């Protein structure tokens, strides 16, 4: 399956622990986007990355959250010292770099974080 | 600014048409999209419209774009129970990097048999 792969699908953490969410983009895609989905709030953009570069992090909280997309391996969204308000579904999407296309984003199935 | 608004819920009877409305703010958006999310899954692109079009039809789906009012709608003809899902309106501001896409809150469509 060459789709966007996210893991873990479900993650439970206690307040103060760290959460690491991984995303492998679709084969051939070099752009990765992270979104957070809260109930009744829709899908909020967090960060857009290309290999080894953060292009747009305008939706990332200023503290505790970080993202990377290394040259090798998956993209990682890291949340330090989690709080209950971080409980949400985190979706990763990828796209090609070809600006001649429609700009479709391909989404993973999401990682659902629960903070106890 | 970048903002997309849509109503949260819509309930229709099976066989009726569903119309989901959306407003967006960024007039530079070149593409506007409708994505569908089924329970427990990620989003999938349903259809899109280029900003120089007024209408696009794709089988049971009709997308209408009023660029002057920044209003987008999705009509699903002969709605089926399998159409029950969350439908997200989205815009891609042309001045944004890459394919950064801004989504609305999603409209939850309930289809009653």
Short mmCIF file of N, CA and C in Angstrom, two decimals, chain B residues 1 5 10 13-14 26 36 49 53 58 63 71 75 77 80 93 101 104:
data_model
loop_
_atom_site.label_atom_id
_atom_site.label_comp_id
_atom_site.label_asym_id
_atom_site.label_seq_id
_atom_site.Cartn_x
_atom_site.Cartn_y
_atom_site.Cartn_z
N UNK B 1 -7.14 37.36 5.05
CA UNK B 1 -7.01 36.26 5.98
C UNK B 1 -7.54 34.97 5.38
N UNK B 5 -15.94 28.87 6.34
CA UNK B 5 -17.05 28.62 7.26
C UNK B 5 -18.12 27.78 6.58
N UNK B 10 -26.39 18.69 8.70
CA UNK B 10 -27.45 18.65 7.70
C UNK B 10 -28.09 17.28 7.76
N UNK B 13 -33.51 13.10 3.87
CA UNK B 13 -34.08 11.76 3.67
C UNK B 13 -33.42 11.13 2.45
N UNK B 14 -33.30 9.84 2.52
CA UNK B 14 -32.73 9.09 1.41
C UNK B 14 -33.51 9.40 0.13
N UNK B 26 -10.43 34.01 1.27
CA UNK B 26 -9.24 34.40 0.50
C UNK B 26 -9.55 34.44 -0.99
N UNK B 36 -14.29 14.47 1.81
CA UNK B 36 -15.25 13.66 2.56
C UNK B 36 -14.49 12.85 3.61
N UNK B 49 -12.97 22.53 -7.70
CA UNK B 49 -13.33 23.44 -8.77
C UNK B 49 -12.24 24.49 -8.88
N UNK B 53 -14.08 28.82 -12.84
CA UNK B 53 -15.29 28.09 -13.21
C UNK B 53 -16.44 28.52 -12.31
N UNK B 58 -20.19 16.28 -11.62
CA UNK B 58 -19.49 15.00 -11.63
C UNK B 58 -20.44 13.96 -11.09
N UNK B 63 -20.99 21.16 -8.08
CA UNK B 63 -20.34 22.21 -7.30
C UNK B 63 -20.65 23.54 -7.96
N UNK B 71 -18.68 32.19 -2.20
CA UNK B 71 -19.60 31.17 -1.74
C UNK B 71 -19.46 29.93 -2.60
N UNK B 75 -23.82 20.04 -4.08
CA UNK B 75 -25.14 19.40 -4.14
C UNK B 75 -24.93 17.92 -4.45
N UNK B 77 -27.08 14.76 -5.46
CA UNK B 77 -28.39 14.32 -5.93
C UNK B 77 -28.66 12.90 -5.44
N UNK B 80 -27.84 8.96 -0.69
CA UNK B 80 -27.95 7.60 -0.19
C UNK B 80 -27.40 7.52 1.24
N UNK B 93 -5.14 28.89 -0.74
CA UNK B 93 -4.71 30.24 -1.10
C UNK B 93 -3.50 30.19 -2.02
N UNK B 101 -3.58 23.90 2.56
CA UNK B 101 -5.02 23.97 2.34
C UNK B 101 -5.70 24.30 3.64
N UNK B 104 -12.68 24.10 6.38
CA UNK B 104 -13.77 24.51 7.26
C UNK B 104 -13.94 23.49 8.37
#
